[in-house]
Amino acid sequence: MNDDAKLLRRYAEVHSQEGKSASVRPLRPGRRIAAPAALAALLAGLAGCSTSYEMKVDALTKPTAREALSYRVKTAGPEIQEDTLRYKEAAAIVRTALSGKGMYEAPAAERADVVVTVDYGIGPPRTVREKRYEPIYRERPGRFRTKYVRTGTDRKGNAIYSAVTVRDPPELVYVGDRVYWVTYVVYEKYIHLTARENKPASEGRPAQEVWSLSVSTEDESKDLRKYLPIMASAGIDYVGKDSGGSKTITIKTNDRALEFLKRNTEELNTGAAPAAGSPPAADVGKATAKNS
């Protein structure tokens, strides 16, 4: 929960005992804080929000990519051992992602249309220094005002009103920002897939590339196992496509593309056949893409 949300919660708790709505007057647009009833709904929404991850996706393809439906998976080099648990998990994730695009694993290596090589890992640490802003709020006492209240009736039954002085609820006001710097270390996590024609190398040259896909993300985490399915879900829709350069994709933990990937990868690991077909296009389309 960020500082604004913590401040909202504290403000709601302080004024919930007063029995009247606490109004708020911001000093600049976009800083209005709602009354307690709306605060409760806002805080509930904050609690239910999913985590978002930004992924960089870069994909290239050849016209023949549409014809390549069957594949075999292997490591991109000797530095990745095929008998390790990490590789087996990564390969299962890749198989599930490819099944989401209508591709299937060939029953025999010689019958595959393409050979998909898998490379993944964590880059060296990188130190980042970032300028941040923390909003500052102050409580302003409520204003006094005069109101008329009914205090009784006269002999003829007419209402009698008297002037009384009341005080409005206090106001929470934005007064500025505290500027500070933070220094932290980030790590790049990446996965690279390259599909080549299933043909032997000719004159020392590898078989022709059919399509390639690179997905990466950078933050403070070194948990590659956690990020492999997230990166794969960001790239599902770009398998066999051209991204037109590097794009930034926002993936949420409750995206159906990610849920599809995790669910079917578990089925694949237990020996069950993954669900056929890709996740609905609308689900994959929930990821926000922008050129970077």
XYZ file of C-alpha atoms in Angstrom:
292
model
C 0.000 0.000 0.000
C 1.441 3.402 -0.948
C 1.692 6.460 1.281
C -1.497 8.047 -0.102
C -3.498 4.931 0.711
C -2.058 4.805 4.252
C -2.958 8.440 4.785
C -6.493 7.845 3.521
C -6.929 4.918 5.923
C -5.665 6.965 8.874
C -7.931 9.875 7.971
C -10.963 7.587 7.757
C -10.184 6.042 11.159
C -9.708 9.412 12.872
C -12.987 10.866 11.651
C -15.188 7.780 11.691
C -16.151 8.527 15.322
C -17.395 12.045 14.678
C -20.717 10.977 13.195
C -20.516 13.414 10.329
C -18.869 13.539 6.947
C -15.378 15.002 6.849
C -14.940 17.223 3.850
C -11.639 17.778 2.112
C -10.529 20.749 0.085
C -7.455 20.222 -2.101
C -5.178 23.052 -3.137
C -4.672 21.758 -6.688
C -6.628 19.547 -9.117
C -6.481 15.799 -8.700
C -5.889 15.836 -4.940
C -9.456 15.653 -3.606
C -9.956 13.026 -0.910
C -13.423 11.522 -0.656
C -15.723 11.435 2.349
C -15.520 8.392 4.696
C -18.203 6.397 2.855
C -16.346 6.759 -0.428
C -13.042 6.203 1.352
C -14.191 2.779 2.461
C -14.984 1.782 -1.116
C -11.685 3.212 -2.330
C -9.665 1.343 0.295
C -11.510 -1.878 -0.489
C -10.626 -1.410 -4.142
C -6.984 -0.807 -3.279
C -6.895 -4.036 -1.281
C -8.261 -6.009 -4.233
C -5.907 -4.592 -6.858
C -3.576 -7.016 -8.581
C 0.144 -6.502 -9.043
C 1.301 -5.163 -12.407
C 4.560 -5.949 -14.184
C 6.103 -4.101 -17.113
C 7.686 -6.338 -19.745
C 9.708 -5.404 -22.811
C 8.781 -7.512 -25.836
C 10.638 -7.646 -29.140
C 9.538 -10.093 -31.850
C 10.559 -10.768 -35.448
C 9.044 -13.141 -37.978
C 9.285 -14.413 -41.546
C 6.303 -14.996 -43.877
C 6.745 -18.764 -43.480
C 6.000 -18.571 -39.741
C 2.290 -19.303 -40.281
C 3.144 -22.620 -41.900
C 5.230 -23.776 -38.925
C 2.853 -25.558 -36.549
C 4.887 -28.421 -35.110
C 8.047 -27.917 -33.101
C 10.696 -29.438 -30.874
C 12.219 -27.559 -27.927
C 15.877 -27.542 -26.951
C 18.326 -25.333 -25.078
C 20.043 -22.454 -26.824
C 23.498 -23.527 -25.648
C 25.521 -25.792 -23.361
C 25.300 -23.334 -20.459
C 21.693 -24.466 -19.920
C 21.499 -28.129 -18.953
C 18.378 -29.969 -20.126
C 18.340 -32.286 -17.098
C 17.905 -29.456 -14.572
C 14.595 -28.709 -12.880
C 14.793 -25.057 -13.944
C 15.038 -25.980 -17.627
C 12.239 -28.534 -17.378
C 9.967 -25.889 -15.871
C 10.982 -23.328 -18.495
C 10.415 -25.830 -21.317
C 6.961 -26.676 -19.942
C 6.087 -22.968 -19.858
C 7.273 -22.549 -23.452
C 5.250 -25.567 -24.619
C 2.139 -24.141 -22.976
C 2.695 -20.721 -24.551
C 3.137 -22.290 -27.996
C 0.000 -24.393 -27.522
C -1.807 -21.116 -26.852
C -0.917 -20.119 -30.433
C -2.172 -23.377 -31.941
C 1.247 -25.039 -32.181
C 1.991 -28.575 -30.991
C 5.071 -30.596 -30.139
C 6.010 -33.047 -32.876
C 6.012 -36.717 -31.781
C 9.473 -37.163 -33.316
C 12.292 -34.680 -33.869
C 12.472 -35.287 -37.625
C 8.769 -34.478 -38.043
C 8.942 -30.999 -36.495
C 8.519 -27.937 -38.706
C 10.802 -25.839 -36.515
C 13.245 -26.237 -33.656
C 12.648 -23.714 -30.868
C 15.713 -22.884 -28.793
C 15.204 -21.534 -25.286
C 17.529 -19.149 -23.490
C 16.792 -17.486 -20.144
C 18.608 -15.999 -17.204
C 19.325 -13.031 -14.951
C 21.585 -10.166 -15.929
C 24.215 -8.531 -13.694
C 23.067 -6.157 -10.936
C 22.552 -2.521 -11.867
C 22.386 0.352 -9.382
C 19.579 2.870 -9.885
C 19.163 6.256 -8.187
C 15.645 7.617 -8.384
C 13.987 10.879 -7.397
C 10.686 10.404 -5.596
C 7.922 12.589 -4.227
C 5.860 12.095 -1.101
C 2.663 14.166 -0.753
C 2.271 16.212 2.421
C -1.165 16.842 3.927
C -2.242 19.083 6.787
C -5.491 19.143 8.699
C -7.306 22.468 8.577
C -9.883 23.157 11.325
C -13.461 23.442 10.169
C -15.067 26.854 9.699
C -17.703 28.287 12.015
C -21.050 29.177 10.494
C -24.551 30.100 11.604
C -27.526 27.875 10.956
C -31.148 28.017 12.028
C -32.722 25.133 13.868
C -36.280 24.558 14.966
C -36.537 24.995 18.729
C -40.296 24.823 19.244
C -43.686 26.291 18.283
C -45.679 29.316 19.388
C -49.258 29.298 20.659
C -50.599 29.286 17.133
C -48.533 26.253 16.175
C -46.027 28.153 14.112
C -42.459 26.873 14.172
C -39.894 28.849 16.125
C -36.335 28.911 14.810
C -33.198 30.004 16.613
C -29.744 30.840 15.285
C -26.960 28.558 16.472
C -23.265 28.491 15.669
C -21.880 25.212 14.333
C -18.451 24.135 13.167
C -17.833 22.265 9.947
C -15.749 19.077 10.003
C -11.996 19.547 9.602
C -10.497 19.549 6.122
C -7.477 17.565 4.943
C -5.463 19.768 2.597
C -2.576 18.976 0.257
C 0.234 21.455 0.900
C 3.123 20.156 -1.199
C 5.581 17.310 -1.708
C 8.600 16.040 0.136
C 11.360 15.290 -2.375
C 13.830 12.521 -1.627
C 16.212 10.164 -3.423
C 16.422 6.393 -3.181
C 19.156 4.063 -4.394
C 18.472 0.418 -5.140
C 19.759 -2.489 -7.203
C 17.794 -4.013 -10.095
C 18.239 -7.205 -12.098
C 17.150 -7.944 -15.641
C 15.251 -11.213 -16.114
C 14.896 -12.433 -19.679
C 13.746 -15.258 -21.901
C 14.650 -15.606 -25.594
C 12.958 -17.996 -28.020
C 14.245 -18.596 -31.532
C 12.468 -20.846 -34.051
C 14.555 -22.171 -36.944
C 13.708 -24.485 -39.794
C 14.196 -28.109 -38.841
C 17.061 -28.611 -41.259
C 20.743 -29.421 -40.733
C 23.271 -26.603 -40.817
C 24.625 -25.863 -44.273
C 28.265 -24.884 -44.746
C 28.567 -24.032 -41.073
C 25.512 -21.791 -41.130
C 22.545 -22.540 -38.880
C 19.148 -23.261 -40.368
C 17.094 -20.246 -41.431
C 15.346 -18.365 -38.651
C 11.534 -18.421 -38.861
C 10.663 -16.244 -35.884
C 12.195 -14.967 -32.658
C 10.817 -13.576 -29.425
C 12.585 -11.770 -26.585
C 10.908 -10.752 -23.331
C 12.627 -9.046 -20.412
C 11.815 -7.153 -17.249
C 13.894 -5.284 -14.705
C 13.275 -4.768 -10.998
C 14.763 -5.630 -7.604
C 13.732 -9.293 -7.670
C 16.118 -12.140 -8.498
C 13.329 -14.744 -8.552
C 13.611 -16.000 -12.132
C 11.241 -18.891 -11.467
C 8.463 -16.459 -10.539
C 9.021 -14.307 -13.619
C 9.313 -16.997 -16.311
C 5.523 -17.555 -16.636
C 4.871 -13.804 -16.443
C 7.355 -13.091 -19.234
C 5.954 -15.945 -21.318
C 2.390 -14.643 -20.917
C 3.550 -11.208 -22.109
C 4.974 -12.799 -25.248
C 2.178 -15.259 -26.104
C 0.437 -12.899 -28.505
C 3.711 -12.120 -30.324
C 4.738 -15.682 -31.194
C 5.170 -15.748 -34.975
C 4.468 -12.011 -35.245
C 6.487 -8.863 -35.789
C 6.239 -6.415 -32.901
C 7.575 -3.545 -35.004
C 10.324 -2.852 -32.502
C 10.529 -3.087 -28.747
C 7.212 -2.685 -26.941
C 6.392 -2.355 -23.262
C 3.635 -4.712 -22.123
C 1.850 -4.389 -18.785
C 0.847 -7.739 -17.305
C -1.333 -8.127 -14.211
C -1.325 -11.167 -11.957
C -5.030 -11.714 -12.654
C -4.736 -11.545 -16.465
C -6.394 -14.563 -18.051
C -3.436 -15.093 -20.359
C -1.228 -15.627 -17.301
C -3.835 -17.810 -15.617
C -4.107 -19.892 -18.808
C -0.341 -20.328 -18.865
C -0.043 -21.358 -15.214
C -3.037 -23.703 -15.312
C -1.995 -25.532 -18.462
C 1.661 -25.692 -17.439
C 0.600 -27.485 -14.258
C -1.452 -29.916 -16.343
C 1.518 -30.475 -18.634
C 3.795 -31.184 -15.669
C 1.321 -33.736 -14.314
C 1.111 -35.514 -17.660
C -2.251 -34.138 -18.804
C -2.600 -32.639 -22.260
C -2.740 -28.846 -22.245
C -5.966 -27.214 -23.276
C -6.127 -26.761 -27.032
C -6.307 -23.358 -28.619
C -5.196 -19.977 -27.443
C -6.719 -17.894 -24.681
C -9.396 -15.501 -25.950
C -7.901 -12.645 -27.916
C -9.681 -10.168 -25.644
C -7.866 -11.622 -22.659
C -4.445 -11.273 -24.225
C -5.474 -7.841 -25.414
C -5.847 -6.680 -21.823
C -2.096 -6.248 -21.721
C -1.293 -2.645 -22.531
C 1.352 -2.239 -25.226
C 3.328 0.850 -26.099
C 6.403 1.477 -28.193
C 9.579 1.957 -26.203
